[in-house]
Amino acid sequence: MELYELTVHELLEKLEKNEITPEDITKSYIERINNKEQDIQAFITLLDKEAEETAKNIEAERKKYEGIPIGIKDNICTKGVKTTCASKMLEDFVSPYDATVVEKLKDEGLIMMGKMNMDEFAMGSSTEYSYFKKTKNPWDLTRVPGGSSGGSIAAVASNMLPWALGSETGGSVRQPASLCGIVGLKPTYGLVSRYGLVAYASSLDQIGPATKDVEDCALLLGLIAGHDKKDTTSANVDKKDYLAHLKDGVKGLKIGVPKEFFQKGINEEVKENILNAIEIYKNLGAKVEEFSFSMADYMLPIYYIIACAEASSNLGRFDGIRYGHRAKEFSSLKELYVNSRTEGFGDEVKRRIILGTYVLSSGYYEAYYKKAQKLRTLVINEFKKGFEKYDVILTPTSPTTAFKIGEKSDNPLEMYLADLYTVPVNIAGLPAISIPSGVDSNRLPIGLQLIGNHFEEDKLLQIAYAFEQAFKFREKYKPDFKK
Ligand code: GLN
């Protein structure tokens, strides 16, 4: 077994016993990157030389996580290293400060291996909307890894990184995790600081871990969670010990299954797989019950109205003056704004800005934006009712497995459908995890989604862990880089 094949908790065990050094780990991953990055295209900025240097200088008396590599999505600010958001607008942007999560990881001694590819400004579900490159799915190089955190997720799935950080607005960690056969978590809104995360839709955004297994997910969440006074929406709650109940099993726990999530638009093989996963949970002693989630049909409209409205406002700061791309030719201030934005933003970003400006404009504000906000409250209430009865809610993560590169990139509505099951979670600010639950007849991974109540990540991880141990996906299936 190569070191790059191990999970972080397995690496930590070996470090503890002095069987390996941090330098061995870094070397192993860099070798893997040299072998696979050409095919996968996950990194926007690769920091292999810096990582090697840092690892070399780690002393024998080290902190627990010192020397463990990590990848950071390129919309999370890193001092002295470019943060591009995969946009021409920020092609040369270097942040003067670290995001809080990055600061925390550095304090623990983790080594930043690089900045990861993504859809421009995190808008997309396939990582095809990056200005720089298209990341490939390690299970089939002709297919997308999902998005928008496709670089982070594909790098972990192909063992180029032991783990990574992505960001979520409507599913951008869970959906690619599902399409690439790894674990992805979207924490409760407010649990992880957004300070230094370039804003897409502030009321929905949250940074989340992408890992090889559930235990690593619990570890990484523990490293990044916690109150931050630099983020006014950060929740003032104590973070939990996410490992404490990991192995407690699911006996007697109640799982709710919303029947509307198994109807329109779902691929038959995905549906069959998730129904099978439900049987596994029953065999493990969980009580599973079907219920009705009446708001299901309104999720995408609510999400895309709110997300675009907030995006149009957040992206107003890119004006060609303060930072980012500035047009060379202009004859007035207005033209400087217009030309800089026209040149700096890609089509999908422009589409969102136009849509967002429209739903916020006088005359349409009441009809769209305000209505979406009212419906958002109803969604929150409907989940609340669900959690009075159930410990978690179980759904597929994505209605389909990985699609072909180019299959949906010219059809925004088709692309938006990829988020059908993930956006409700962001709308309600809940935590949710995607774990691999099998493969389809093309040997493409399928993901199972578990949604928890606010700040109940510990229970979510416990229930996810039970399935993982029973199913053993990582032992059964490995990506084969099919061309
Ligand atoms: N695909 C969704 C969108 O484009 C979600 C993106 C995300 O979670 N960042 O808005």
Short mmCIF file of C-alpha atoms and ligand atoms in Angstrom, two decimals:
data_model
loop_
_atom_site.label_atom_id
_atom_site.label_comp_id
_atom_site.label_asym_id
_atom_site.label_seq_id
_atom_site.Cartn_x
_atom_site.Cartn_y
_atom_site.Cartn_z
CA MET A 1 0.00 0.00 0.00
CA GLU A 2 1.39 3.42 -0.96
CA LEU A 3 1.16 6.24 1.57
CA TYR A 4 -1.00 8.29 -0.80
CA GLU A 5 -3.66 5.59 -0.62
CA LEU A 6 -4.13 5.99 3.14
CA THR A 7 -6.63 8.16 4.96
CA VAL A 8 -5.43 10.89 7.31
CA HIS A 9 -6.29 8.90 10.43
CA GLU A 10 -4.24 6.00 9.07
CA LEU A 11 -1.32 8.35 8.34
CA LEU A 12 -1.56 9.80 11.86
CA GLU A 13 -1.32 6.31 13.31
CA LYS A 14 1.86 5.62 11.38
CA LEU A 15 3.34 8.97 12.34
CA GLU A 16 2.55 8.30 15.97
CA LYS A 17 4.41 5.00 15.84
CA ASN A 18 7.33 6.68 14.09
CA GLU A 19 6.95 4.32 11.13
CA ILE A 20 6.95 7.27 8.72
CA THR A 21 7.90 10.96 8.68
CA PRO A 22 5.99 13.97 7.34
CA GLU A 23 8.55 14.10 4.58
CA ASP A 24 7.62 10.57 3.45
CA ILE A 25 3.98 11.64 3.21
CA THR A 26 4.68 14.77 1.20
CA LYS A 27 7.01 12.88 -1.14
CA SER A 28 4.42 10.18 -1.75
CA TYR A 29 1.71 12.71 -2.60
CA ILE A 30 3.98 14.75 -4.84
CA GLU A 31 4.91 11.61 -6.75
CA ARG A 32 1.23 10.83 -7.17
CA ILE A 33 0.53 14.38 -8.35
CA ASN A 34 3.32 14.08 -10.90
CA ASN A 35 1.66 10.91 -12.20
CA LYS A 36 -1.97 11.96 -12.22
CA GLU A 37 -2.35 15.73 -12.46
CA GLN A 38 -1.82 15.69 -16.20
CA ASP A 39 -4.98 13.59 -16.55
CA ILE A 40 -7.08 15.16 -13.79
CA GLN A 41 -6.23 18.90 -13.95
CA ALA A 42 -7.30 19.64 -10.38
CA PHE A 43 -4.78 22.31 -9.35
CA ILE A 44 -4.81 25.99 -10.31
CA THR A 45 -1.72 26.66 -8.19
CA LEU A 46 0.53 23.77 -7.20
CA LEU A 47 2.79 24.38 -4.19
CA ASP A 48 4.82 21.16 -4.37
CA LYS A 49 8.24 22.80 -3.97
CA GLU A 50 7.10 24.81 -0.95
CA ALA A 51 5.45 21.73 0.55
CA GLU A 52 8.60 19.66 0.14
CA GLU A 53 10.69 22.37 1.78
CA THR A 54 8.30 22.72 4.73
CA ALA A 55 8.10 18.96 5.28
CA LYS A 56 11.89 18.67 5.27
CA ASN A 57 12.17 21.14 8.12
CA ILE A 58 9.63 19.60 10.48
CA GLU A 59 11.31 18.58 13.69
CA ALA A 60 10.84 15.34 15.58
CA GLU A 61 8.88 17.19 18.29
CA ARG A 62 5.89 17.98 16.16
CA LYS A 63 2.22 18.78 16.54
CA LYS A 64 -0.31 16.05 15.77
CA TYR A 65 -1.25 17.22 12.28
CA GLU A 66 2.06 18.78 11.38
CA GLY A 67 3.12 17.65 7.91
CA ILE A 68 -0.29 16.47 6.67
CA PRO A 69 -0.94 17.97 3.22
CA ILE A 70 -4.21 19.66 2.26
CA GLY A 71 -5.69 21.36 -0.81
CA ILE A 72 -7.71 24.57 -0.60
CA LYS A 73 -10.43 25.59 -3.05
CA ASP A 74 -9.33 28.68 -4.92
CA ASN A 75 -12.05 30.92 -3.52
CA ILE A 76 -10.59 30.69 0.00
CA CYS A 77 -8.04 33.44 0.65
CA THR A 78 -4.42 32.48 1.22
CA LYS A 79 -1.86 35.11 2.13
CA GLY A 80 0.90 35.41 -0.44
CA VAL A 81 -0.58 32.75 -2.75
CA LYS A 82 -2.99 33.58 -5.58
CA THR A 83 -6.73 33.27 -4.96
CA THR A 84 -8.31 33.36 -8.41
CA CYS A 85 -11.86 32.00 -7.93
CA ALA A 86 -11.07 30.38 -11.32
CA SER A 87 -11.89 33.72 -12.92
CA LYS A 88 -10.05 35.98 -15.31
CA MET A 89 -11.26 38.76 -13.02
CA LEU A 90 -8.94 37.55 -10.23
CA GLU A 91 -6.27 35.88 -12.36
CA ASP A 92 -3.46 37.70 -10.55
CA PHE A 93 -5.11 38.43 -7.22
CA VAL A 94 -3.01 37.77 -4.12
CA SER A 95 -4.87 38.16 -0.85
CA PRO A 96 -3.10 40.18 1.87
CA TYR A 97 -4.54 37.87 4.56
CA ASP A 98 -5.47 34.25 5.27
CA ALA A 99 -9.05 33.06 5.61
CA THR A 100 -9.80 32.01 9.20
CA VAL A 101 -9.96 28.34 8.18
CA VAL A 102 -6.54 28.60 6.52
CA GLU A 103 -5.11 30.28 9.60
CA LYS A 104 -6.46 27.45 11.75
CA LEU A 105 -4.96 24.78 9.51
CA LYS A 106 -1.60 26.55 9.43
CA ASP A 107 -1.63 26.80 13.23
CA GLU A 108 -2.01 23.02 13.36
CA GLY A 109 0.95 22.62 11.01
CA LEU A 110 -0.89 21.32 7.94
CA ILE A 111 0.92 21.82 4.64
CA MET A 112 -0.89 23.62 1.85
CA MET A 113 -0.26 21.59 -1.31
CA GLY A 114 -2.14 23.89 -3.65
CA LYS A 115 -5.18 25.90 -4.66
CA MET A 116 -7.86 23.85 -6.34
CA ASN A 117 -9.85 24.32 -9.53
CA MET A 118 -13.53 25.21 -9.40
CA ASP A 119 -16.37 26.72 -11.41
CA GLU A 120 -15.83 30.46 -11.75
CA PHE A 121 -16.87 32.12 -8.47
CA ALA A 122 -18.34 28.73 -7.41
CA MET A 123 -21.18 29.02 -9.90
CA GLY A 124 -21.75 25.65 -11.53
CA SER A 125 -22.10 21.92 -11.00
CA SER A 126 -19.35 20.48 -13.19
CA THR A 127 -16.15 22.59 -12.85
CA GLU A 128 -16.43 23.25 -16.60
CA TYR A 129 -16.99 26.96 -15.98
CA SER A 130 -13.42 27.51 -14.74
CA TYR A 131 -11.52 30.16 -16.72
CA PHE A 132 -8.36 28.04 -16.51
CA LYS A 133 -9.06 24.36 -17.10
CA LYS A 134 -11.59 21.55 -16.97
CA THR A 135 -11.04 19.04 -14.18
CA LYS A 136 -11.75 15.40 -15.07
CA ASN A 137 -13.49 12.68 -13.08
CA PRO A 138 -10.93 10.04 -11.96
CA TRP A 139 -13.46 7.24 -12.57
CA ASP A 140 -13.87 8.23 -16.21
CA LEU A 141 -11.76 10.98 -17.72
CA THR A 142 -14.42 11.83 -20.31
CA ARG A 143 -16.78 12.88 -17.52
CA VAL A 144 -17.07 15.85 -15.17
CA PRO A 145 -16.13 15.55 -11.49
CA GLY A 146 -19.17 17.65 -10.54
CA GLY A 147 -18.83 21.09 -9.07
CA SER A 148 -18.21 23.70 -8.16
CA SER A 149 -15.48 22.25 -5.87
CA GLY A 150 -14.43 19.77 -8.58
CA GLY A 151 -10.67 20.36 -8.18
CA SER A 152 -10.69 19.70 -4.43
CA ILE A 153 -12.85 16.62 -4.77
CA ALA A 154 -11.17 15.05 -7.83
CA ALA A 155 -7.75 15.50 -6.20
CA VAL A 156 -8.86 13.60 -3.09
CA ALA A 157 -10.65 10.93 -5.16
CA SER A 158 -7.49 10.34 -7.23
CA ASN A 159 -5.26 10.25 -4.13
CA MET A 160 -3.36 13.41 -5.07
CA LEU A 161 -4.40 14.81 -1.67
CA PRO A 162 -5.38 13.09 1.58
CA TRP A 163 -8.13 15.68 2.07
CA ALA A 164 -9.20 19.15 0.95
CA LEU A 165 -11.48 22.08 1.64
CA GLY A 166 -14.29 23.00 -0.71
CA SER A 167 -17.13 25.47 -0.41
CA GLU A 168 -20.86 25.08 -0.62
CA THR A 169 -23.61 27.42 -1.71
CA GLY A 170 -26.02 24.84 -3.06
CA GLY A 171 -24.19 21.51 -3.01
CA SER A 172 -20.70 22.21 -4.32
CA VAL A 173 -18.98 19.83 -1.91
CA ARG A 174 -21.61 17.08 -1.67
CA GLN A 175 -22.49 16.83 -5.37
CA PRO A 176 -18.91 16.36 -6.65
CA ALA A 177 -18.16 14.07 -3.66
CA SER A 178 -21.07 11.94 -4.83
CA LEU A 179 -19.90 11.93 -8.46
CA CYS A 180 -16.31 11.04 -7.47
CA GLY A 181 -16.97 8.46 -4.73
CA ILE A 182 -15.67 10.31 -1.66
CA VAL A 183 -17.12 11.92 1.48
CA GLY A 184 -18.25 15.58 1.43
CA LEU A 185 -19.82 17.61 4.22
CA LYS A 186 -21.73 20.87 4.27
CA PRO A 187 -21.68 22.11 7.89
CA THR A 188 -24.51 24.01 9.59
CA TYR A 189 -24.60 27.65 8.47
CA GLY A 190 -22.46 29.59 10.93
CA LEU A 191 -20.43 26.65 12.29
CA VAL A 192 -17.39 27.34 10.11
CA SER A 193 -16.12 30.89 9.63
CA ARG A 194 -16.70 32.47 6.21
CA TYR A 195 -14.03 35.11 6.84
CA GLY A 196 -11.79 35.02 3.79
CA LEU A 197 -14.16 32.94 1.67
CA VAL A 198 -14.88 35.02 -1.44
CA ALA A 199 -18.64 35.58 -1.22
CA TYR A 200 -21.02 34.09 -3.76
CA ALA A 201 -24.36 34.11 -1.87
CA SER A 202 -23.61 35.05 1.73
CA SER A 203 -26.73 33.60 3.34
CA LEU A 204 -26.03 30.19 1.78
CA ASP A 205 -22.20 29.93 1.64
CA GLN A 206 -20.29 27.59 3.95
CA ILE A 207 -16.84 25.95 3.77
CA GLY A 208 -16.81 22.15 4.01
CA PRO A 209 -14.42 19.15 4.18
CA ALA A 210 -13.79 16.70 1.32
CA THR A 211 -12.26 13.48 2.65
CA LYS A 212 -11.63 9.81 1.88
CA ASP A 213 -13.77 8.57 4.75
CA VAL A 214 -16.15 9.66 7.49
CA GLU A 215 -13.57 9.57 10.30
CA ASP A 216 -11.33 12.00 8.39
CA CYS A 217 -14.37 14.18 7.82
CA ALA A 218 -14.95 14.34 11.59
CA LEU A 219 -11.28 15.23 12.12
CA LEU A 220 -11.19 17.99 9.51
CA LEU A 221 -14.47 19.48 10.70
CA GLY A 222 -12.98 19.58 14.20
CA LEU A 223 -10.04 21.56 12.85
CA ILE A 224 -12.07 24.24 11.06
CA ALA A 225 -15.26 24.64 13.15
CA GLY A 226 -15.78 27.24 15.84
CA HIS A 227 -16.86 30.80 16.52
CA ASP A 228 -15.01 33.63 14.77
CA LYS A 229 -15.62 37.24 15.69
CA LYS A 230 -14.39 38.32 12.26
CA ASP A 231 -17.51 36.73 10.70
CA THR A 232 -20.70 38.38 11.91
CA THR A 233 -22.78 35.36 10.90
CA SER A 234 -20.55 32.95 12.80
CA ALA A 235 -22.58 31.09 15.42
CA ASN A 236 -21.54 31.52 19.00
CA VAL A 237 -21.70 27.84 19.86
CA ASP A 238 -19.03 25.49 21.14
CA LYS A 239 -17.76 23.05 18.61
CA LYS A 240 -18.33 19.44 19.54
CA ASP A 241 -16.03 16.47 19.69
CA TYR A 242 -17.07 14.99 16.37
CA LEU A 243 -15.36 11.67 17.11
CA ALA A 244 -17.10 11.08 20.45
CA HIS A 245 -20.15 9.22 19.08
CA LEU A 246 -18.75 8.17 15.71
CA LYS A 247 -18.86 4.46 16.47
CA ASP A 248 -22.15 4.35 18.40
CA GLY A 249 -24.13 2.74 15.58
CA VAL A 250 -27.71 3.42 14.49
CA LYS A 251 -29.79 1.06 16.63
CA GLY A 252 -33.10 2.67 17.41
CA LEU A 253 -32.34 5.87 15.50
CA LYS A 254 -35.03 7.21 13.20
CA ILE A 255 -34.40 7.97 9.54
CA GLY A 256 -36.98 9.89 7.48
CA VAL A 257 -37.15 9.41 3.71
CA PRO A 258 -38.96 12.16 1.77
CA LYS A 259 -40.82 10.39 -1.03
CA GLU A 260 -40.76 13.41 -3.37
CA PHE A 261 -36.99 13.03 -3.69
CA PHE A 262 -37.46 9.71 -5.48
CA GLN A 263 -39.88 10.83 -8.16
CA LYS A 264 -39.18 13.33 -10.95
CA GLY A 265 -35.80 13.43 -12.65
CA ILE A 266 -34.07 10.63 -10.75
CA ASN A 267 -32.05 8.04 -12.63
CA GLU A 268 -33.39 4.50 -12.04
CA GLU A 269 -30.03 3.03 -11.05
CA VAL A 270 -29.48 5.80 -8.51
CA LYS A 271 -32.93 5.22 -7.08
CA GLU A 272 -32.39 1.47 -6.78
CA ASN A 273 -29.04 2.02 -5.10
CA ILE A 274 -30.47 4.39 -2.49
CA LEU A 275 -33.38 2.05 -1.78
CA ASN A 276 -30.79 -0.65 -1.22
CA ALA A 277 -28.89 1.62 1.18
CA ILE A 278 -32.13 2.06 3.13
CA GLU A 279 -32.32 -1.74 3.53
CA ILE A 280 -28.77 -1.73 4.90
CA TYR A 281 -29.77 0.86 7.49
CA LYS A 282 -32.79 -1.24 8.48
CA ASN A 283 -30.55 -4.27 8.92
CA LEU A 284 -28.28 -2.18 11.15
CA GLY A 285 -31.24 -1.51 13.43
CA ALA A 286 -32.40 1.95 12.31
CA LYS A 287 -36.10 2.72 12.00
CA VAL A 288 -36.81 4.03 8.51
CA GLU A 289 -40.02 5.79 7.60
CA GLU A 290 -41.27 7.51 4.47
CA PHE A 291 -42.76 11.00 4.77
CA SER A 292 -43.93 13.78 2.48
CA PHE A 293 -41.86 16.92 1.88
CA SER A 294 -44.39 19.17 0.20
CA MET A 295 -41.98 21.99 -0.71
CA ALA A 296 -39.81 19.74 -2.91
CA ASP A 297 -40.98 21.25 -6.22
CA TYR A 298 -40.00 24.80 -5.25
CA MET A 299 -36.40 24.19 -4.24
CA LEU A 300 -34.60 25.14 -7.45
CA PRO A 301 -36.57 28.36 -8.08
CA ILE A 302 -36.12 29.48 -4.47
CA TYR A 303 -32.41 28.71 -4.55
CA TYR A 304 -31.62 30.29 -7.89
CA ILE A 305 -33.55 33.47 -7.10
CA ILE A 306 -31.87 33.97 -3.73
CA ALA A 307 -28.40 32.84 -4.84
CA CYS A 308 -28.39 35.06 -7.94
CA ALA A 309 -29.79 38.06 -6.05
CA GLU A 310 -27.03 37.85 -3.46
CA ALA A 311 -24.39 37.13 -6.11
CA SER A 312 -25.35 40.21 -8.13
CA SER A 313 -24.80 42.31 -5.05
CA ASN A 314 -21.61 40.55 -3.85
CA LEU A 315 -19.97 40.70 -7.26
CA GLY A 316 -20.57 44.44 -7.50
CA ARG A 317 -17.20 44.94 -5.81
CA PHE A 318 -15.34 43.78 -8.91
CA ASP A 319 -15.33 47.11 -10.67
CA GLY A 320 -11.85 47.21 -12.16
CA ILE A 321 -10.77 49.86 -9.68
CA ARG A 322 -9.97 48.39 -6.31
CA TYR A 323 -8.67 45.00 -7.37
CA GLY A 324 -9.04 42.43 -10.07
CA HIS A 325 -8.99 42.78 -13.83
CA ARG A 326 -8.96 46.28 -15.29
CA ALA A 327 -9.75 46.89 -18.94
CA LYS A 328 -6.97 48.57 -20.87
CA GLU A 329 -9.30 50.59 -23.03
CA PHE A 330 -11.94 52.97 -21.76
CA SER A 331 -12.90 56.58 -22.26
CA SER A 332 -15.05 57.20 -19.19
CA LEU A 333 -15.48 55.85 -15.68
CA LYS A 334 -18.60 54.00 -16.72
CA GLU A 335 -16.80 52.40 -19.61
CA LEU A 336 -14.00 51.33 -17.27
CA TYR A 337 -16.56 49.48 -15.12
CA VAL A 338 -18.39 47.99 -18.06
CA ASN A 339 -15.32 46.91 -20.02
CA SER A 340 -13.55 45.47 -16.99
CA ARG A 341 -16.58 43.39 -16.02
CA THR A 342 -17.33 42.37 -19.60
CA GLU A 343 -13.78 41.10 -20.04
CA GLY A 344 -13.27 39.71 -16.54
CA PHE A 345 -16.41 37.60 -16.01
CA GLY A 346 -17.39 34.44 -17.87
CA ASP A 347 -20.85 33.74 -19.33
CA GLU A 348 -22.30 31.85 -16.37
CA VAL A 349 -21.28 34.56 -13.91
CA LYS A 350 -22.83 37.21 -16.15
CA ARG A 351 -26.00 35.14 -16.42
CA ARG A 352 -26.26 35.05 -12.61
CA ILE A 353 -25.61 38.79 -12.26
CA ILE A 354 -28.28 39.62 -14.81
CA LEU A 355 -30.79 37.23 -13.23
CA GLY A 356 -30.02 38.55 -9.76
CA THR A 357 -30.29 42.19 -10.77
CA TYR A 358 -33.61 41.41 -12.43
CA VAL A 359 -35.21 39.75 -9.40
CA LEU A 360 -34.07 42.63 -7.19
CA SER A 361 -35.24 45.41 -9.49
CA SER A 362 -38.22 47.51 -8.51
CA GLY A 363 -41.36 46.00 -9.93
CA TYR A 364 -40.01 42.46 -9.75
CA TYR A 365 -38.65 42.48 -6.21
CA GLU A 366 -42.03 41.61 -4.70
CA ALA A 367 -42.87 39.04 -7.34
CA TYR A 368 -39.62 37.11 -7.15
CA TYR A 369 -37.15 37.94 -4.41
CA LYS A 370 -39.63 38.59 -1.63
CA LYS A 371 -41.68 35.56 -2.57
CA ALA A 372 -38.57 33.37 -2.58
CA GLN A 373 -37.68 34.62 0.90
CA LYS A 374 -41.17 33.79 2.18
CA LEU A 375 -40.94 30.32 0.71
CA ARG A 376 -37.52 29.94 2.30
CA THR A 377 -39.19 30.28 5.69
CA LEU A 378 -41.69 27.57 4.75
CA VAL A 379 -38.82 25.26 3.77
CA ILE A 380 -37.14 25.87 7.14
CA ASN A 381 -40.42 25.07 8.91
CA GLU A 382 -40.97 21.92 6.91
CA PHE A 383 -37.52 20.63 7.88
CA LYS A 384 -38.22 21.60 11.48
CA LYS A 385 -41.31 19.40 11.43
CA GLY A 386 -39.23 16.58 9.96
CA PHE A 387 -36.66 16.76 12.72
CA GLU A 388 -39.36 16.53 15.39
CA LYS A 389 -39.79 12.96 14.16
CA TYR A 390 -36.46 11.92 12.68
CA ASP A 391 -32.79 11.95 13.65
CA VAL A 392 -31.76 12.40 10.04
CA ILE A 393 -33.34 12.67 6.61
CA LEU A 394 -32.01 10.39 3.87
CA THR A 395 -32.02 11.18 0.12
CA PRO A 396 -29.84 10.63 -2.92
CA THR A 397 -27.14 13.31 -3.22
CA SER A 398 -27.48 13.75 -6.95
CA PRO A 399 -30.22 12.59 -9.33
CA THR A 400 -27.61 11.13 -11.71
CA THR A 401 -24.05 9.86 -11.75
CA ALA A 402 -21.22 11.82 -13.44
CA PHE A 403 -22.23 13.21 -16.84
CA LYS A 404 -20.05 13.68 -19.92
CA ILE A 405 -17.91 16.77 -20.33
CA GLY A 406 -19.87 19.18 -22.52
CA GLU A 407 -23.18 17.38 -21.99
CA LYS A 408 -24.80 20.17 -19.98
CA SER A 409 -22.46 23.13 -20.22
CA ASP A 410 -24.54 24.85 -22.91
CA ASN A 411 -27.83 24.22 -21.16
CA PRO A 412 -27.95 26.09 -17.84
CA LEU A 413 -31.34 24.68 -16.84
CA GLU A 414 -30.13 21.10 -17.26
CA MET A 415 -27.06 21.98 -15.20
CA TYR A 416 -29.20 23.52 -12.43
CA LEU A 417 -31.11 20.23 -12.11
CA ALA A 418 -27.93 18.59 -10.83
CA ASP A 419 -28.55 20.45 -7.54
CA LEU A 420 -32.10 19.22 -7.04
CA TYR A 421 -31.39 17.35 -3.79
CA THR A 422 -28.58 19.45 -2.35
CA VAL A 423 -29.97 23.02 -2.42
CA PRO A 424 -32.75 22.47 0.17
CA VAL A 425 -30.02 21.99 2.79
CA ASN A 426 -28.38 25.37 2.07
CA ILE A 427 -31.76 27.10 1.91
CA ALA A 428 -32.46 25.87 5.46
CA GLY A 429 -28.88 26.29 6.76
CA LEU A 430 -28.70 22.62 7.78
CA PRO A 431 -25.73 20.25 7.86
CA ALA A 432 -25.60 17.37 5.35
CA ILE A 433 -23.11 14.75 4.28
CA SER A 434 -22.66 12.75 1.10
CA ILE A 435 -21.10 9.29 1.36
CA PRO A 436 -20.45 6.78 -1.43
CA SER A 437 -23.13 4.07 -1.61
CA GLY A 438 -22.14 2.06 -4.67
CA VAL A 439 -21.61 2.34 -8.42
CA ASP A 440 -23.91 2.19 -11.46
CA SER A 441 -23.57 -0.12 -14.47
CA ASN A 442 -20.87 2.19 -15.92
CA ARG A 443 -18.87 1.80 -12.68
CA LEU A 444 -19.57 5.42 -11.76
CA PRO A 445 -20.01 6.26 -8.07
CA ILE A 446 -23.39 6.98 -6.49
CA GLY A 447 -23.75 9.08 -3.33
CA LEU A 448 -26.13 8.90 -0.41
CA GLN A 449 -27.10 12.12 1.35
CA LEU A 450 -27.92 12.41 5.05
CA ILE A 451 -29.36 15.69 6.31
CA GLY A 452 -29.20 16.56 10.01
CA ASN A 453 -30.73 19.13 12.31
CA HIS A 454 -28.80 22.36 13.00
CA PHE A 455 -25.46 21.76 14.76
CA GLU A 456 -26.01 17.99 14.92
CA GLU A 457 -22.97 17.15 12.80
CA ASP A 458 -21.93 14.60 15.44
CA LYS A 459 -25.10 12.56 14.93
CA LEU A 460 -24.83 12.94 11.16
CA LEU A 461 -21.28 11.60 11.16
CA GLN A 462 -22.29 8.74 13.45
CA ILE A 463 -25.06 7.63 11.10
CA ALA A 464 -22.82 8.03 8.04
CA TYR A 465 -20.05 6.03 9.71
CA ALA A 466 -22.36 3.09 10.40
CA PHE A 467 -23.20 2.78 6.70
CA GLU A 468 -19.61 3.21 5.63
CA GLN A 469 -18.45 0.40 7.92
CA ALA A 470 -21.23 -1.91 6.75
CA PHE A 471 -20.84 -1.20 3.03
CA LYS A 472 -17.04 -0.80 2.73
CA PHE A 473 -17.06 1.19 -0.52
CA ARG A 474 -13.34 1.98 -0.41
CA GLU A 475 -12.46 -1.70 -0.21
CA LYS A 476 -14.78 -2.63 -3.06
CA TYR A 477 -14.21 0.10 -5.63
CA LYS A 478 -11.35 2.27 -6.87
CA PRO A 479 -11.25 4.82 -9.66
CA ASP A 480 -9.59 3.38 -12.77
CA PHE A 481 -8.96 6.58 -14.79
CA LYS A 482 -10.89 5.20 -17.78
CA LYS A 483 -10.16 7.15 -20.97
N1 GLN B 1 -24.39 24.44 -8.54
C1 GLN B 1 -24.91 25.42 -7.63
C2 GLN B 1 -24.78 26.80 -8.24
O1 GLN B 1 -24.25 26.89 -9.30
C3 GLN B 1 -24.22 25.33 -6.31
C4 GLN B 1 -22.87 25.94 -6.33
C5 GLN B 1 -22.22 25.94 -5.00
O2 GLN B 1 -22.64 25.23 -4.10
N2 GLN B 1 -21.21 26.79 -4.87
O3 GLN B 1 -25.20 27.76 -7.66
#
